């Protein structure tokens, strides 16, 4: 019994070696992003208005949004052997732009911070699927015969993510925070008193210093005697006044 399969010939050769274009590390990528903070009604971008030809430098040219492939590879992967393999067999790099803006200042002073991270598995770990590649085909017809070319392309894939936060002074928010802070201090004092006076091992000693014992019965007797004595004096005074009036 024979079976037939309809397909393209010859089949893909998985053992063929890949080659990369010379000078790729000098290629540049222009990253252009716009962000908006709807709560404050602010919009901005990651480049200056009068942008001139430039290349990003973390020290001397931070405002330039043009990066070389070589710079991004060095930031994402420190091993030179891994970088060479990425140029040959491909790789995945995440480019993250993080904005941290103080909107009390000029919005033009708000600039993103760029970080580069490698996402694919390093070649030294010998993964099942290395690097990054994809296949595409081109077909044509000549003399009533169909032809197809299958190309397996290796390359660098860049994934760009943008995040950020912004803040601006608000008097109402400041007042609420101060009130909350005062409340926290009050609760802290109450909790400290409870722990010291009722939970700690020397709670009795602390209570003797904090509380004053008052004996109410002797005090009441003294007050009663004083009142009775005062009443007797008042009665004697009234009797004397009455006798004087009769005479």
Short mmCIF file of C-alpha atoms in Angstrom, two decimals:
data_model
loop_
_atom_site.label_atom_id
_atom_site.label_comp_id
_atom_site.label_asym_id
_atom_site.label_seq_id
_atom_site.Cartn_x
_atom_site.Cartn_y
_atom_site.Cartn_z
CA UNK A 1 0.00 0.00 0.00
CA UNK A 2 1.41 3.34 -1.01
CA UNK A 3 0.61 6.79 0.37
CA UNK A 4 1.24 10.10 -1.29
CA UNK A 5 1.66 13.56 0.14
CA UNK A 6 1.25 16.74 -1.79
CA UNK A 7 3.83 19.35 -0.84
CA UNK A 8 6.63 21.58 -1.95
CA UNK A 9 10.06 20.26 -2.80
CA UNK A 10 12.71 20.30 -1.62
CA UNK A 11 11.81 20.31 2.11
CA UNK A 12 13.26 22.82 4.53
CA UNK A 13 16.89 22.30 5.44
CA UNK A 14 17.18 22.86 9.18
CA UNK A 15 20.95 22.39 9.23
CA UNK A 16 21.73 25.39 7.08
CA UNK A 17 23.68 28.11 8.87
CA UNK A 18 22.47 31.68 9.10
CA UNK A 19 24.36 34.82 8.25
CA UNK A 20 23.79 38.37 9.35
CA UNK A 21 24.29 41.55 7.42
CA UNK A 22 27.57 43.27 8.15
CA UNK A 23 27.25 46.64 9.84
CA UNK A 24 23.95 45.85 11.59
CA UNK A 25 25.23 47.11 15.00
CA UNK A 26 25.54 50.57 13.47
CA UNK A 27 21.90 50.63 12.37
CA UNK A 28 19.74 53.10 14.30
CA UNK A 29 16.16 53.03 15.56
CA UNK A 30 14.07 56.17 16.06
CA UNK A 31 11.67 55.76 19.02
CA UNK A 32 8.88 58.32 18.93
CA UNK A 33 6.22 58.26 21.65
CA UNK A 34 3.48 60.56 22.88
CA UNK A 35 1.89 60.35 26.33
CA UNK A 36 -1.05 62.03 28.03
CA UNK A 37 -2.06 62.51 31.67
CA UNK A 38 -5.85 63.05 31.33
CA UNK A 39 -6.29 63.95 35.01
CA UNK A 40 -4.10 67.03 34.55
CA UNK A 41 -4.81 67.66 30.86
CA UNK A 42 -1.10 67.35 29.98
CA UNK A 43 0.36 65.92 26.76
CA UNK A 44 4.03 65.56 25.97
CA UNK A 45 6.52 63.58 23.86
CA UNK A 46 9.97 62.08 24.21
CA UNK A 47 11.81 64.48 21.91
CA UNK A 48 12.58 68.16 21.63
CA UNK A 49 10.78 70.41 19.17
CA UNK A 50 13.84 71.26 17.07
CA UNK A 51 15.26 67.75 16.81
CA UNK A 52 18.53 67.49 14.90
CA UNK A 53 20.47 64.42 13.70
CA UNK A 54 21.85 62.78 16.82
CA UNK A 55 22.52 59.49 18.60
CA UNK A 56 21.44 58.78 22.17
CA UNK A 57 24.07 58.98 24.89
CA UNK A 58 23.23 58.38 28.55
CA UNK A 59 25.55 61.20 29.65
CA UNK A 60 25.88 63.78 26.90
CA UNK A 61 22.73 63.40 24.81
CA UNK A 62 19.81 62.13 26.90
CA UNK A 63 17.15 63.94 24.89
CA UNK A 64 17.92 62.14 21.63
CA UNK A 65 15.42 59.33 20.84
CA UNK A 66 17.66 57.65 18.24
CA UNK A 67 19.46 54.50 19.40
CA UNK A 68 22.02 52.26 17.74
CA UNK A 69 21.51 48.50 17.66
CA UNK A 70 24.91 48.09 19.28
CA UNK A 71 23.94 50.29 22.26
CA UNK A 72 20.67 48.42 22.87
CA UNK A 73 22.37 45.03 22.63
CA UNK A 74 25.03 46.06 25.14
CA UNK A 75 22.38 47.33 27.57
CA UNK A 76 20.28 44.16 27.26
CA UNK A 77 23.10 41.58 27.18
CA UNK A 78 26.57 42.00 28.71
CA UNK A 79 28.10 38.82 27.26
CA UNK A 80 29.77 39.58 23.92
CA UNK A 81 29.37 35.97 22.76
CA UNK A 82 25.64 36.10 23.42
CA UNK A 83 25.40 39.37 21.50
CA UNK A 84 27.10 37.83 18.46
CA UNK A 85 24.71 34.86 18.57
CA UNK A 86 21.75 37.23 18.83
CA UNK A 87 22.90 39.00 15.68
CA UNK A 88 23.16 35.65 13.91
CA UNK A 89 20.11 33.77 15.24
CA UNK A 90 17.92 36.60 16.47
CA UNK A 91 16.58 37.65 19.85
CA UNK A 92 13.84 39.57 21.65
CA UNK A 93 14.55 42.86 23.45
CA UNK A 94 12.10 44.84 25.55
CA UNK A 95 12.48 48.62 25.39
CA UNK A 96 10.77 50.24 28.36
CA UNK A 97 10.07 53.97 28.64
CA UNK A 98 9.15 55.08 32.14
CA UNK A 99 7.95 58.62 32.82
CA UNK A 100 8.14 60.16 36.29
CA UNK A 101 6.84 63.71 35.97
CA UNK A 102 6.60 66.58 38.44
CA UNK A 103 3.92 68.74 36.82
CA UNK A 104 4.64 71.68 39.14
CA UNK A 105 7.63 72.27 36.89
CA UNK A 106 7.73 72.89 33.15
CA UNK A 107 6.38 69.84 31.32
CA UNK A 108 9.33 70.00 28.89
CA UNK A 109 11.58 68.96 31.78
CA UNK A 110 9.71 65.65 32.01
CA UNK A 111 11.78 63.06 30.13
CA UNK A 112 11.47 59.26 30.04
CA UNK A 113 14.00 56.80 31.40
CA UNK A 114 14.99 54.09 28.92
CA UNK A 115 15.77 50.53 29.99
CA UNK A 116 16.57 47.55 27.77
CA UNK A 117 15.91 43.95 28.81
CA UNK A 118 16.47 40.70 26.98
CA UNK A 119 13.37 38.49 26.89
CA UNK A 120 14.49 35.40 24.96
CA UNK A 121 16.34 32.54 26.64
CA UNK A 122 20.16 32.88 26.48
CA UNK A 123 21.97 30.50 24.13
CA UNK A 124 24.26 29.27 26.93
CA UNK A 125 21.23 27.60 28.54
CA UNK A 126 20.71 25.53 25.35
CA UNK A 127 16.95 26.07 24.96
CA UNK A 128 14.77 24.02 22.63
CA UNK A 129 14.09 27.04 20.42
CA UNK A 130 16.89 29.56 20.17
CA UNK A 131 16.78 33.21 19.23
CA UNK A 132 13.93 34.62 17.17
CA UNK A 133 12.95 33.69 13.63
CA UNK A 134 9.97 33.60 11.34
CA UNK A 135 9.16 32.14 7.93
CA UNK A 136 7.58 33.74 4.92
CA UNK A 137 6.95 32.56 1.39
CA UNK A 138 6.83 34.03 -2.06
CA UNK A 139 5.05 32.15 -4.87
CA UNK A 140 4.92 32.66 -8.60
CA UNK A 141 3.93 30.87 -11.76
CA UNK A 142 6.07 30.36 -14.83
CA UNK A 143 5.18 28.32 -17.93
CA UNK A 144 2.12 26.89 -16.19
CA UNK A 145 4.33 25.62 -13.37
CA UNK A 146 4.03 26.83 -9.77
CA UNK A 147 7.08 27.82 -7.77
CA UNK A 148 7.53 28.80 -4.15
CA UNK A 149 10.42 30.14 -2.12
CA UNK A 150 10.35 29.56 1.64
CA UNK A 151 12.57 31.93 3.59
CA UNK A 152 13.49 31.49 7.24
CA UNK A 153 14.51 34.88 8.54
CA UNK A 154 16.40 35.56 11.76
CA UNK A 155 16.26 38.96 13.37
CA UNK A 156 15.92 41.11 16.44
CA UNK A 157 12.41 41.77 17.68
CA UNK A 158 11.84 44.91 19.76
CA UNK A 159 8.87 45.19 22.12
CA UNK A 160 8.23 48.73 23.37
CA UNK A 161 6.34 49.30 26.62
CA UNK A 162 5.47 52.69 28.10
CA UNK A 163 4.60 53.41 31.73
CA UNK A 164 4.65 56.44 33.96
CA UNK A 165 3.21 58.48 36.78
CA UNK A 166 2.76 62.18 37.39
CA UNK A 167 1.96 64.38 40.35
CA UNK A 168 0.97 67.94 41.08
CA UNK A 169 0.55 69.91 44.31
CA UNK A 170 -3.00 70.03 45.66
CA UNK A 171 -3.90 71.91 48.86
CA UNK A 172 -6.95 69.74 49.63
CA UNK A 173 -4.90 66.55 49.37
CA UNK A 174 -2.24 68.07 51.62
CA UNK A 175 -4.86 68.95 54.26
CA UNK A 176 -6.31 65.43 54.19
CA UNK A 177 -2.87 63.88 54.56
CA UNK A 178 -2.01 66.11 57.52
CA UNK A 179 -5.30 65.20 59.21
CA UNK A 180 -4.66 61.51 58.66
CA UNK A 181 -1.16 61.87 60.08
CA UNK A 182 -2.47 63.56 63.22
CA UNK A 183 -5.03 60.79 63.64
CA UNK A 184 -2.32 58.14 63.31
CA UNK A 185 -0.25 59.84 66.03
CA UNK A 186 -3.30 59.86 68.34
CA UNK A 187 -3.91 56.16 67.79
CA UNK A 188 -0.23 55.43 68.39
CA UNK A 189 -0.36 57.18 71.78
CA UNK A 190 -3.46 55.24 72.82
CA UNK A 191 -1.98 51.89 71.77
CA UNK A 192 1.28 52.66 73.62
CA UNK A 193 -0.62 53.47 76.82
CA UNK A 194 -2.59 50.22 76.63
CA UNK A 195 0.56 48.15 76.12
CA UNK A 196 2.51 49.85 78.93
CA UNK A 197 -0.31 49.93 81.50
CA UNK A 198 -1.98 46.56 80.93
CA UNK A 199 0.23 44.21 78.88
CA UNK A 200 3.85 44.81 79.93
CA UNK A 201 5.39 42.89 82.84
CA UNK A 202 5.84 46.04 84.94
CA UNK A 203 2.37 47.38 84.28
CA UNK A 204 1.71 47.83 88.01
CA UNK A 205 4.75 50.06 88.44
CA UNK A 206 3.72 52.26 85.53
CA UNK A 207 0.16 52.54 86.82
CA UNK A 208 1.44 53.79 90.19
CA UNK A 209 3.26 56.61 88.43
CA UNK A 210 0.41 57.46 86.10
CA UNK A 211 -2.63 57.17 88.36
CA UNK A 212 -3.18 58.82 91.77
CA UNK A 213 -5.20 56.92 94.37
CA UNK A 214 -7.83 59.00 96.18
CA UNK A 215 -9.54 57.74 99.37
CA UNK A 216 -13.05 59.15 99.18
CA UNK A 217 -14.38 58.20 102.67
CA UNK A 218 -11.91 60.20 104.81
CA UNK A 219 -12.31 63.12 102.49
CA UNK A 220 -16.08 62.87 102.82
CA UNK A 221 -15.88 62.79 106.63
CA UNK A 222 -13.67 65.87 106.67
CA UNK A 223 -16.08 67.75 104.45
CA UNK A 224 -19.05 66.66 106.60
CA UNK A 225 -17.39 67.86 109.83
CA UNK A 226 -16.49 71.14 108.20
CA UNK A 227 -20.07 71.69 107.03
CA UNK A 228 -21.54 70.86 110.46
CA UNK A 229 -19.12 73.22 112.17
CA UNK A 230 -20.00 75.97 109.74
CA UNK A 231 -23.72 75.39 110.34
CA UNK A 232 -23.25 75.65 114.12
CA UNK A 233 -21.35 78.89 113.72
CA UNK A 234 -24.11 80.30 111.56
CA UNK A 235 -26.79 79.30 114.11
CA UNK A 236 -24.85 80.93 116.96
CA UNK A 237 -24.48 84.06 114.93
CA UNK A 238 -28.20 84.19 114.22
CA UNK A 239 -29.04 83.74 117.94
CA UNK A 240 -26.68 86.51 118.94
CA UNK A 241 -28.18 88.83 116.36
CA UNK A 242 -31.70 88.05 117.59
CA UNK A 243 -30.82 88.69 121.26
CA UNK A 244 -29.23 92.01 120.40
CA UNK A 245 -32.35 93.10 118.59
CA UNK A 246 -34.57 92.23 121.61
CA UNK A 247 -32.44 94.27 123.99
#
